[in-house]
Amino acid sequence: MLQRNAFRRFQSDSNSFDSNCITPGTPFMARLHEQLKYFINKKVTEDPAWQAVQVIFSGHDVPGEGEHKIMEYIRRAKTQQDYSPHIRHCIYGLDADLIMLALLSHEPHFCLLREENRAPLKRKPTINLKDQQFHLLQISLFRDYLNWEFSSLQLIKNFKYDIRRIIDDFILLCIFVGNDFLPHLPNLHIDDGAIGVLFKIYKKILPQAGGYLNDSGTLHTHRLQLLLDELVSHEYQHFETSTGNKQKCVGIPGTNFPLNDTQRALVDRVESFFRTHTYSPNKSTAKLVLLGCSDRQDRNVLRDLADKLDLWISFDNDPDTHAPLISLGFFQDDLLLTDPVVDAVHGILRDLQGNGSSQPQTPTQIHTLDSCTEEILRKIKRTPFNWGLFGRKPHKESDDDDFHAYRKQWKSNYYKNKMELQYNDSVQLHRLTHAYVEGLQWILQYYYTGVASWSWAYPYHYAPMVSDLNKVASYKFSFELGSPFKPFEQLMGVLPGLSSTHVPPAFQDLMTKPDSPILDLYPTSFETDLNGKRHEWQAIAKIPFIDSRRLLEAMKAHEYKLKDEEIERNRFGPTWQFRYTPLSPTYYRSLLPNYFPDLYPCLSEMTVYHLPTVPQKILGRLKETDEIAKNIEKLMALCL
């Protein structure tokens, strides 16, 4: 968590207001903390709308991210006897994690409120708050879309369909395309159709997986292995494209073989049919009929083409003429390319990740296929024809050897150039892959039950290749909770040297002076890598990983210089609750009396709030009453 915050703050833009001051432990946050307490007391005292509610304030001096504090409160509240299943939740915020946290709560009435996200270059100063546009996302509607997307799984015999478990797995899938704590898997980008690829593979492997991948925050690695094994083909596709190795196959080695005119005409007809009906509302009933195709090789071309495009194909004879008849069509449960759910999920996730590029979709964008399918169609029309595209076995053993040699070199270059890691070093590779899957488990546990370990961090800037995640079924994990960093330790771990004014003077020299024993932790220049992304803010900041032992040792030697006020600011504080108490007036002093008068009478009682104690085994699981179980769909509909 510390390392993730460091990446963010080293990338901050320089301007007159250093936004890095919005970090727990800074003087700015201490002042803001006190003003927020004043504001809440004032509102409870004077505003009737605030007097009938309980207000809970968890400030910067309480460890943890704001959205996760809220979710911890909701999790614990749901276990209480007096919790109402009809309660409605609304969270305001811009963080991409919010949609995942709202989904995994499995609450029927949940929405997210956020300001309109505009591109930085187009942003104009807001004159009036009334001009600010807001977006409201109903999580129940999003849940309905996901239920629609995966509804085909309900038709599978002996498979217990559970939309709650599907949503839990969806949250896991989204981690692969990028998360605050883990880099995205190589060549798996949201803007390049990654969501559709993952959905398709998930629907394929789930029926034979023996259960779901994510069990309320517990990762089933043996089931995850099935998904990763299928995802390898996506890596192979990118290998062929990125290396320009046109003579080799997309995923399985093959040899060149030219299409004859008849076969090319057949391919053109299938492509035309595919493009015409991919986005048609009547896609599931569309059918292409080809007459008189009896040549075995022609049929093989069509069979393999249908397989790659996920079309069904049948071979028959015309009942009247007995001439060969071939039919092709879309599977009824295959929604990958036409599915508005994929587009919706893609759009929501991209928007919540804050790229600021909210632009209307043009018809050409709508009809753009995912990158893998476009690549398949492009290669189909290329001469000489590549049999390897359709999964043919190599004609020569040497072809297979060459393919694996090319791919091994490609992967070796990735690890060497990105991470200075030797691909043939099995120990290093195991550490990398284990750390990545361990990160998946840490994130899930963080989402569902809270922090598993305060000190855990993924120790690499990049993720491993999918094909090297081939032994995850055997991986085991254990986390030691530890304790969070104190406010000043957190500041020293996440701020760059240019923001040293936000830490106490006692520690500033450690960030800037040439003789500092930890000066290397605060580089003034560093490399960034887009790593397949399109925007500078998405780039990886290749700054050193924080060595907490060195950091704490260096700070300890200077702690004696701290002033009393700074020592107090370096302590953790409590969570506060506020209640309207008209019969017990008090006096609340303002820290800025020239701007905000003292409150008297103050009719707000401010006391320390403690979350209810709940057995760990039930955290993260939905407390669902019989009423909810019987009427869940009706309750969801109320949110629409």
XYZ file of C-alpha atoms in Angstrom:
640
model
C 0.000 0.000 0.000
C 2.883 2.330 0.863
C 4.603 1.651 -2.474
C 1.387 2.238 -4.462
C 0.944 5.679 -2.861
C 4.556 6.511 -3.643
C 4.018 5.767 -7.348
C 1.062 8.146 -7.395
C 2.763 11.043 -5.680
C 5.982 10.846 -7.672
C 3.829 11.289 -10.789
C 1.896 14.301 -9.496
C 1.899 17.382 -11.665
C 3.753 20.408 -10.394
C 1.579 23.470 -9.773
C 1.113 26.288 -7.288
C -0.905 24.038 -4.997
C 1.015 20.878 -4.207
C -1.708 18.235 -4.076
C 0.717 15.950 -2.257
C -0.245 17.852 0.886
C -3.483 15.836 0.745
C -1.705 12.939 2.440
C -2.281 11.722 6.008
C 0.052 13.360 8.499
C 0.689 16.707 6.778
C -0.070 20.031 8.526
C -2.697 20.691 5.854
C -4.539 17.473 6.688
C -4.344 18.211 10.416
C -5.982 21.612 9.865
C -8.580 20.134 7.523
C -9.335 17.436 10.095
C -10.172 20.036 12.745
C -12.260 22.118 10.351
C -14.281 19.070 9.341
C -15.105 18.388 12.995
C -16.171 22.019 13.370
C -18.292 21.781 10.214
C -20.084 18.616 11.363
C -20.805 20.081 14.801
C -22.179 23.222 13.172
C -24.416 21.296 10.752
C -25.799 19.026 13.473
C -26.508 22.071 15.633
C -28.173 24.224 12.977
C -29.462 21.996 10.155
C -32.588 19.901 10.872
C -31.587 17.489 8.086
C -28.502 16.529 10.107
C -30.271 16.139 13.444
C -32.045 12.851 12.799
C -28.984 10.938 11.611
C -25.826 9.528 13.090
C -22.694 11.070 11.575
C -19.459 9.061 11.723
C -16.155 10.740 10.905
C -12.987 8.719 10.316
C -10.209 11.209 9.717
C -6.737 11.138 8.237
C -5.312 9.946 11.551
C -7.216 6.645 11.345
C -5.243 4.174 9.179
C -6.829 2.942 5.978
C -8.312 4.165 2.721
C -11.591 6.045 2.970
C -13.649 3.753 0.757
C -12.445 0.682 2.636
C -13.332 2.265 5.975
C -16.864 2.766 4.658
C -17.090 -0.821 3.452
C -15.805 -2.123 6.774
C -18.593 -0.191 8.480
C -21.187 -1.666 6.089
C -19.846 -5.210 6.529
C -20.042 -4.990 10.282
C -23.387 -3.205 10.307
C -24.907 -6.020 8.238
C -24.123 -8.530 10.976
C -26.145 -6.665 13.595
C -29.612 -7.807 14.631
C -31.177 -4.395 14.008
C -29.761 -4.008 10.489
C -32.493 -3.250 7.969
C -32.295 -5.089 4.629
C -34.032 -2.106 3.043
C -31.290 0.401 3.847
C -29.942 2.377 0.895
C -26.287 3.236 0.414
C -24.797 6.070 -1.619
C -21.052 6.653 -1.778
C -19.491 9.736 -3.321
C -16.057 9.376 -4.838
C -13.905 9.033 -7.921
C -11.876 5.952 -7.036
C -12.179 3.013 -9.434
C -12.292 0.623 -6.484
C -15.701 1.928 -5.482
C -17.632 -0.006 -8.104
C -15.960 -3.258 -7.059
C -16.572 -2.626 -3.382
C -20.204 -1.737 -4.006
C -20.722 -4.884 -6.073
C -19.134 -7.236 -3.577
C -21.316 -5.878 -0.779
C -24.229 -7.646 -2.529
C -26.518 -4.977 -1.124
C -29.707 -4.553 -3.204
C -29.802 -0.747 -2.843
C -26.412 0.782 -3.630
C -25.415 3.686 -5.858
C -22.277 5.690 -6.581
C -22.239 9.452 -7.046
C -19.401 11.218 -8.796
C -18.671 14.424 -10.618
C -18.529 14.431 -14.387
C -15.047 13.436 -15.481
C -13.704 15.795 -18.110
C -10.455 15.679 -20.022
C -7.848 17.909 -18.344
C -7.300 19.966 -21.499
C -11.000 20.734 -21.739
C -11.547 21.505 -18.085
C -12.832 24.980 -17.409
C -13.084 26.771 -14.081
C -16.480 26.261 -12.498
C -18.128 29.556 -11.646
C -21.077 28.074 -9.791
C -21.550 24.756 -8.059
C -24.906 24.516 -9.798
C -23.011 24.157 -13.092
C -21.293 20.988 -11.897
C -22.638 17.862 -13.576
C -22.876 14.620 -11.623
C -23.218 10.969 -12.579
C -25.187 8.430 -10.555
C -24.471 4.744 -11.081
C -27.059 2.291 -9.795
C -25.166 -0.842 -8.815
C -28.342 -2.923 -9.104
C -28.514 -2.025 -12.795
C -24.888 -2.984 -13.286
C -25.614 -6.241 -11.500
C -28.514 -6.886 -13.893
C -26.194 -6.370 -16.861
C -23.731 -8.872 -15.448
C -26.544 -11.331 -14.818
C -27.580 -10.961 -18.454
C -24.013 -11.414 -19.672
C -23.559 -14.731 -17.910
C -27.143 -15.995 -18.146
C -26.121 -18.660 -20.677
C -24.435 -20.521 -17.818
C -27.871 -21.185 -16.332
C -28.575 -23.585 -19.200
C -25.687 -25.882 -18.322
C -26.744 -29.098 -16.630
C -25.416 -29.858 -13.158
C -24.068 -26.319 -12.812
C -25.311 -24.287 -9.855
C -25.699 -20.755 -11.160
C -25.295 -18.051 -8.509
C -25.113 -14.425 -9.631
C -23.518 -13.431 -6.319
C -20.651 -15.821 -6.970
C -20.457 -14.663 -10.599
C -20.039 -11.084 -9.379
C -17.320 -12.173 -6.967
C -15.470 -13.783 -9.868
C -16.030 -10.695 -12.030
C -14.173 -8.657 -9.419
C -11.251 -11.079 -9.680
C -11.230 -10.871 -13.489
C -11.031 -7.086 -13.372
C -7.807 -7.243 -11.361
C -6.057 -8.744 -14.389
C -6.564 -5.584 -16.453
C -5.091 -3.303 -13.819
C -5.420 -2.546 -10.138
C -3.972 -0.105 -7.621
C -1.833 -2.866 -6.148
C -0.906 -5.043 -9.136
C 0.121 -4.179 -12.707
C -2.017 -5.494 -15.542
C -1.066 -8.762 -17.178
C 1.094 -8.207 -20.280
C -0.907 -7.262 -23.389
C -4.208 -7.300 -21.510
C -5.665 -3.804 -21.810
C -9.220 -2.628 -21.248
C -9.136 -0.487 -24.395
C -8.073 -3.475 -26.493
C -11.018 -5.718 -25.646
C -9.546 -7.433 -22.587
C -12.884 -7.532 -20.760
C -14.495 -9.432 -23.635
C -11.589 -11.870 -23.811
C -11.811 -12.599 -20.085
C -15.590 -13.001 -20.176
C -15.379 -15.485 -23.017
C -12.713 -17.593 -21.326
C -14.504 -17.474 -17.986
C -17.740 -18.761 -19.492
C -15.799 -21.552 -21.152
C -13.929 -22.844 -18.119
C -16.427 -22.288 -15.320
C -18.696 -25.307 -15.965
C -15.761 -27.716 -15.650
C -13.957 -25.823 -12.870
C -15.870 -27.565 -10.109
C -16.941 -24.283 -8.569
C -16.249 -20.581 -8.592
C -12.828 -18.934 -8.499
C -13.392 -16.467 -5.675
C -15.083 -17.583 -2.476
C -15.835 -14.352 -0.591
C -12.211 -13.296 -0.813
C -10.557 -16.716 -0.826
C -8.859 -17.543 -4.124
C -9.191 -21.097 -5.443
C -5.894 -21.382 -7.279
C -6.624 -24.749 -8.928
C -9.674 -23.219 -10.610
C -7.795 -20.050 -11.459
C -5.249 -22.238 -13.256
C -7.910 -23.282 -15.775
C -8.583 -19.667 -16.688
C -4.892 -18.808 -16.982
C -4.252 -21.837 -19.190
C -6.925 -20.639 -21.610
C -5.590 -17.094 -21.497
C -2.242 -18.297 -22.835
C -3.692 -18.298 -26.365
C -4.168 -14.531 -26.053
C -0.484 -14.205 -25.200
C 0.462 -16.319 -28.221
C -1.679 -14.083 -30.416
C 0.207 -11.033 -29.233
C 3.528 -12.820 -29.673
C 2.892 -13.402 -33.362
C 1.662 -9.839 -33.880
C 4.374 -8.030 -31.944
C 7.307 -10.002 -33.325
C 6.147 -9.829 -36.922
C 6.893 -13.529 -37.189
C 4.523 -13.990 -40.118
C 5.743 -17.415 -41.051
C 4.890 -18.824 -37.671
C 1.464 -19.359 -36.232
C -0.709 -17.248 -33.982
C -0.641 -19.725 -31.155
C 0.311 -23.136 -32.532
C 3.114 -23.594 -35.035
C 2.144 -24.158 -38.634
C 3.315 -23.770 -42.185
C 2.205 -21.600 -45.079
C -0.282 -22.950 -47.547
C -1.968 -20.758 -50.179
C -5.753 -20.533 -50.367
C -7.186 -21.377 -53.729
C -9.821 -19.140 -55.319
C -12.717 -21.250 -54.066
C -11.482 -21.192 -50.493
C -10.857 -17.461 -50.609
C -14.393 -16.895 -51.870
C -15.743 -18.999 -49.002
C -13.688 -17.033 -46.493
C -14.978 -13.741 -47.946
C -18.581 -14.892 -47.577
C -18.072 -15.958 -43.973
C -16.333 -12.685 -43.139
C -19.126 -10.663 -44.740
C -21.730 -12.643 -42.796
C -19.761 -12.242 -39.575
C -19.335 -8.474 -39.869
C -22.920 -7.905 -40.999
C -24.571 -9.745 -38.121
C -22.109 -9.309 -35.254
C -24.008 -6.308 -33.854
C -27.440 -7.260 -35.148
C -30.205 -7.616 -32.533
C -31.221 -10.766 -34.432
C -27.739 -12.184 -34.330
C -28.748 -15.468 -32.707
C -31.122 -16.332 -35.586
C -28.818 -15.282 -38.432
C -27.591 -18.161 -40.591
C -25.245 -18.489 -43.556
C -25.991 -21.379 -45.937
C -23.377 -22.596 -48.421
C -24.373 -25.071 -51.132
C -22.256 -27.466 -53.141
C -19.166 -27.427 -50.942
C -17.923 -31.003 -51.024
C -14.135 -30.674 -51.130
C -12.604 -31.964 -47.890
C -9.974 -29.228 -47.718
C -12.597 -26.529 -48.310
C -14.623 -27.946 -45.453
C -11.556 -27.961 -43.206
C -11.001 -24.276 -43.929
C -14.612 -23.494 -42.999
C -14.518 -25.671 -39.904
C -11.391 -24.034 -38.551
C -12.580 -20.555 -39.495
C -15.864 -21.137 -37.654
C -13.947 -22.356 -34.634
C -11.787 -19.233 -34.469
C -14.764 -16.901 -34.953
C -16.911 -18.811 -32.449
C -19.525 -19.774 -35.019
C -21.395 -23.047 -35.031
C -21.130 -25.058 -38.246
C -23.084 -28.045 -39.520
C -22.544 -30.289 -42.560
C -25.590 -31.780 -44.197
C -27.199 -32.501 -47.570
C -30.026 -30.634 -49.250
C -33.192 -32.742 -48.701
C -34.300 -32.224 -52.317
C -31.121 -32.297 -54.389
C -28.914 -34.160 -51.900
C -26.196 -31.620 -52.688
C -23.730 -30.844 -49.880
C -25.072 -28.109 -47.593
C -23.085 -26.245 -44.961
C -24.692 -23.902 -42.410
C -22.962 -21.441 -40.080
C -24.347 -19.183 -37.353
C -23.726 -17.535 -34.011
C -24.057 -19.491 -30.817
C -27.090 -18.323 -28.900
C -25.105 -17.897 -25.717
C -22.089 -16.238 -27.320
C -22.390 -12.560 -26.490
C -18.733 -11.630 -26.664
C -18.707 -9.452 -29.755
C -22.225 -8.054 -29.814
C -22.811 -7.896 -26.106
C -23.749 -4.439 -24.844
C -22.773 -5.662 -21.387
C -19.144 -5.918 -22.441
C -19.344 -2.395 -23.852
C -21.043 -1.127 -20.694
C -18.557 -2.787 -18.345
C -15.683 -1.588 -20.497
C -17.008 1.973 -20.476
C -17.741 2.068 -16.760
C -14.359 0.661 -15.770
C -12.496 2.931 -18.157
C -14.401 5.953 -16.871
C -13.887 5.023 -13.233
C -10.176 4.643 -13.867
C -10.274 8.355 -14.608
C -8.747 8.675 -18.047
C -10.862 11.732 -18.715
C -11.544 10.731 -22.299
C -15.317 10.571 -22.159
C -16.275 10.953 -25.793
C -19.387 9.881 -27.678
C -19.052 6.618 -29.548
C -19.223 6.827 -33.278
C -20.788 4.111 -35.415
C -17.350 2.989 -36.528
C -16.287 2.584 -32.915
C -19.378 0.580 -32.133
C -18.686 -1.825 -34.974
C -15.015 -2.292 -34.192
C -14.378 -5.879 -33.206
C -12.020 -6.857 -30.438
C -8.361 -6.768 -31.437
C -7.942 -10.563 -31.530
C -10.845 -11.025 -33.953
C -9.673 -8.181 -36.182
C -6.251 -9.799 -36.287
C -7.770 -13.153 -37.253
C -9.800 -11.598 -40.068
C -6.783 -9.658 -41.292
C -4.656 -12.790 -41.478
C -7.402 -14.741 -43.207
C -7.088 -12.451 -46.213
C -3.315 -12.584 -46.293
C -1.457 -14.649 -48.900
C 0.135 -17.104 -48.434
C -2.456 -18.506 -46.061
C -1.298 -19.437 -42.575
C -2.595 -22.836 -41.536
C -1.283 -22.236 -38.047
C -3.966 -19.603 -37.568
C -6.543 -22.355 -37.403
C -4.709 -24.576 -34.970
C -3.193 -27.084 -37.410
C -0.472 -29.312 -36.153
C 2.977 -28.499 -37.512
C 3.949 -30.450 -40.589
C 7.529 -30.635 -39.425
C 9.003 -31.131 -36.004
C 11.500 -28.357 -36.774
C 8.615 -25.886 -37.091
C 7.589 -26.675 -33.546
C 11.154 -26.258 -32.303
C 11.537 -22.928 -34.090
C 8.265 -21.644 -32.691
C 9.179 -22.427 -29.096
C 12.640 -20.943 -29.581
C 11.179 -17.699 -30.951
C 8.649 -17.479 -28.151
C 11.209 -18.236 -25.456
C 13.452 -15.466 -26.780
C 10.500 -13.069 -26.889
C 9.674 -13.796 -23.254
C 13.323 -13.618 -22.259
C 13.561 -10.130 -23.763
C 10.468 -9.041 -21.836
C 11.860 -10.116 -18.472
C 15.327 -8.765 -19.143
C 14.249 -5.382 -20.515
C 11.409 -4.768 -18.094
C 12.680 -6.281 -14.853
C 16.347 -7.176 -15.387
C 15.334 -10.749 -14.641
C 16.876 -13.800 -16.273
C 14.162 -15.965 -17.801
C 16.199 -19.135 -17.358
C 16.510 -18.480 -13.614
C 13.693 -20.657 -12.291
C 14.050 -19.329 -8.741
C 13.583 -15.705 -9.809
C 10.702 -16.628 -12.072
C 8.980 -18.536 -9.275
C 9.332 -15.564 -6.927
C 7.761 -13.314 -9.538
C 4.815 -15.561 -10.357
C 4.173 -16.435 -6.723
C 4.244 -12.759 -5.747
C 1.713 -11.946 -8.453
C -0.792 -14.622 -7.434
C -0.168 -13.770 -3.794
C -1.132 -10.229 -4.777
C -4.420 -11.489 -6.189
C -5.178 -13.142 -2.854
C -4.113 -10.052 -0.873
C -6.386 -7.789 -2.934
C -9.374 -10.101 -2.599
C -8.906 -10.363 1.140
C -8.502 -6.577 1.353
C -11.758 -6.108 -0.541
C -13.780 -8.649 1.421
C -12.484 -8.670 4.988
C -9.935 -5.880 5.314
C -6.160 -5.584 5.274
C -4.445 -8.981 5.344
C -0.991 -7.508 5.883
C -0.023 -3.871 6.329
C 3.484 -4.482 5.037
C 2.684 -6.505 1.907
C 3.565 -5.000 -1.479
C 4.116 -6.457 -4.927
C 7.896 -6.071 -5.393
C 7.953 -5.663 -9.192
C 6.906 -2.969 -11.641
C 5.490 -5.503 -14.107
C 3.429 -8.680 -14.132
C 4.680 -12.069 -15.333
C 3.721 -13.555 -18.680
C 0.503 -15.560 -18.495
C 2.195 -18.676 -19.857
C 4.556 -18.619 -16.875
C 1.636 -18.673 -14.452
C 1.427 -22.412 -15.012
C 1.887 -23.722 -11.472
C -0.431 -21.490 -9.476
C -2.565 -24.436 -8.339
C 0.239 -25.392 -5.960
C 0.762 -21.918 -4.490
C 0.025 -21.311 -0.811
C -0.149 -17.977 0.972
C 0.002 -16.718 4.515
C -0.075 -13.108 5.624
C 1.123 -11.512 8.821
C -1.098 -8.561 9.711
C 1.563 -6.434 11.380
C 0.754 -2.785 12.011
C 0.298 0.262 9.778
C 2.992 2.876 9.360
C 2.698 5.904 11.604
C 1.700 9.132 9.808
C 5.243 10.487 9.425
C 6.578 7.102 8.343
C 3.843 7.012 5.717
C 4.758 10.506 4.521
C 8.442 9.648 4.247
C 7.542 6.531 2.308
C 5.271 8.107 -0.299
C 6.332 11.720 -0.881
C 9.023 12.792 -3.370
C 11.851 15.064 -2.329
C 10.164 18.081 -3.936
C 7.356 17.745 -1.391
C 9.667 17.565 1.624
C 8.082 20.709 3.122
C 5.082 18.571 4.082
C 7.130 16.482 6.517
C 8.489 17.830 9.824
C 11.803 19.734 9.552
C 13.407 16.949 11.591
C 13.135 14.617 8.594
C 13.422 16.957 5.619
C 17.186 16.602 5.250
C 16.776 12.849 4.805
C 14.910 13.553 1.564
C 17.198 16.219 0.103
C 20.699 16.328 1.600
C 23.532 14.598 -0.332
C 24.757 12.845 2.831
C 21.370 11.291 3.594
C 21.639 7.490 4.013
C 18.322 7.072 2.161
C 18.660 9.743 -0.532
C 18.341 7.040 -3.198
C 14.690 6.607 -2.178
C 13.928 10.120 -3.450
C 15.175 10.351 -7.047
C 14.792 13.712 -8.768
C 14.435 12.013 -12.133
C 13.157 8.593 -13.060
C 12.076 6.548 -16.030
C 8.438 6.082 -16.959
C 7.024 3.350 -19.162
C 3.610 3.409 -20.830
C 3.805 -0.391 -21.055
C 1.093 -0.594 -23.673
C -1.066 2.194 -22.244
C -2.027 5.353 -24.120
C -1.905 8.184 -21.586
C 1.020 9.583 -19.630
C -0.844 9.350 -16.332
C -1.121 5.592 -16.892
C 2.647 5.170 -17.182
C 4.639 3.134 -14.691
C 6.880 5.316 -12.534
C 10.044 3.270 -12.137
C 11.070 4.587 -8.752
C 12.930 2.483 -6.173
C 10.896 0.188 -3.972
C 10.776 1.366 -0.383
C 13.070 -0.498 1.996
C 11.066 0.025 5.181
C 13.885 -1.181 7.422
C 16.311 1.438 6.086
C 13.638 4.112 6.184
C 12.654 3.499 9.798
C 16.275 3.277 10.969
C 17.113 6.601 9.325
C 14.048 8.294 10.826
C 14.699 6.944 14.310
C 17.977 8.854 14.485
C 16.094 12.156 14.035
C 12.933 11.592 16.083
C 14.342 13.505 19.077
C 14.039 16.724 17.027
C 10.240 16.514 16.807
C 8.203 19.207 18.554
C 5.338 18.366 20.887
C 2.735 19.311 18.257
C 4.473 17.076 15.723
C 4.655 14.160 18.152
C 0.907 14.508 18.642
C 0.324 14.638 14.886
C 2.312 11.420 14.475
C -0.186 9.455 16.577
C -3.228 7.537 15.408
C -6.567 9.011 16.376
C -10.074 7.689 17.007
C -13.176 7.602 14.848
C -15.791 10.113 15.975
C -19.575 9.993 16.026
C -21.888 13.013 16.244
C -25.455 13.087 17.563
C -27.965 15.869 18.085
C -28.398 16.584 21.818
C -30.693 19.625 22.216
C -30.892 19.233 25.994
C -27.122 19.197 26.551
C -25.616 22.366 25.015
C -21.836 22.741 25.043
C -19.243 25.257 23.850
C -17.181 24.361 20.754
C -14.206 26.576 20.037
C -13.281 27.499 16.462
C -9.655 27.316 15.401
C -10.298 30.137 12.907
C -12.440 32.612 14.867
C -11.834 35.403 12.341
C -13.632 33.305 9.736
C -15.846 30.924 11.719
C -17.304 31.919 15.087
C -17.250 29.676 18.123
C -20.313 27.464 18.411
C -22.546 28.257 21.350
C -24.749 26.609 22.035
C -23.308 23.555 20.330
C -26.059 20.954 20.290
C -23.881 18.185 18.901
C -22.397 15.500 21.095
C -19.045 14.270 19.754
C -17.909 10.920 21.152
C -15.450 8.197 20.170
C -17.039 5.582 17.922
C -16.113 1.898 17.992
C -17.053 -0.530 15.253
C -18.968 -3.535 16.572
C -16.864 -6.625 17.115
C -17.753 -9.370 14.662
C -16.323 -12.895 14.317
C -13.800 -12.901 11.480
C -15.368 -15.931 9.813
C -18.537 -14.076 8.890
C -16.965 -10.852 7.657
C -17.461 -10.359 3.955
C -20.471 -12.679 3.781
C -23.932 -11.347 3.160
C -26.359 -11.439 6.045
C -29.403 -12.214 3.979
C -32.800 -12.523 5.654
C -35.512 -14.847 4.359
C -37.318 -11.797 3.016
C -34.323 -10.779 0.924
C -33.696 -14.329 -0.279
C -37.275 -14.632 -1.518
C -37.606 -11.184 -3.035
C -34.086 -10.248 -4.171
C -35.109 -9.499 -7.752
C -37.978 -7.271 -6.615
C -35.683 -5.361 -4.317
C -33.154 -4.893 -7.105
C -35.899 -3.555 -9.352
C -36.705 -0.841 -6.816
C -33.313 0.736 -7.541
C -34.015 1.224 -11.240
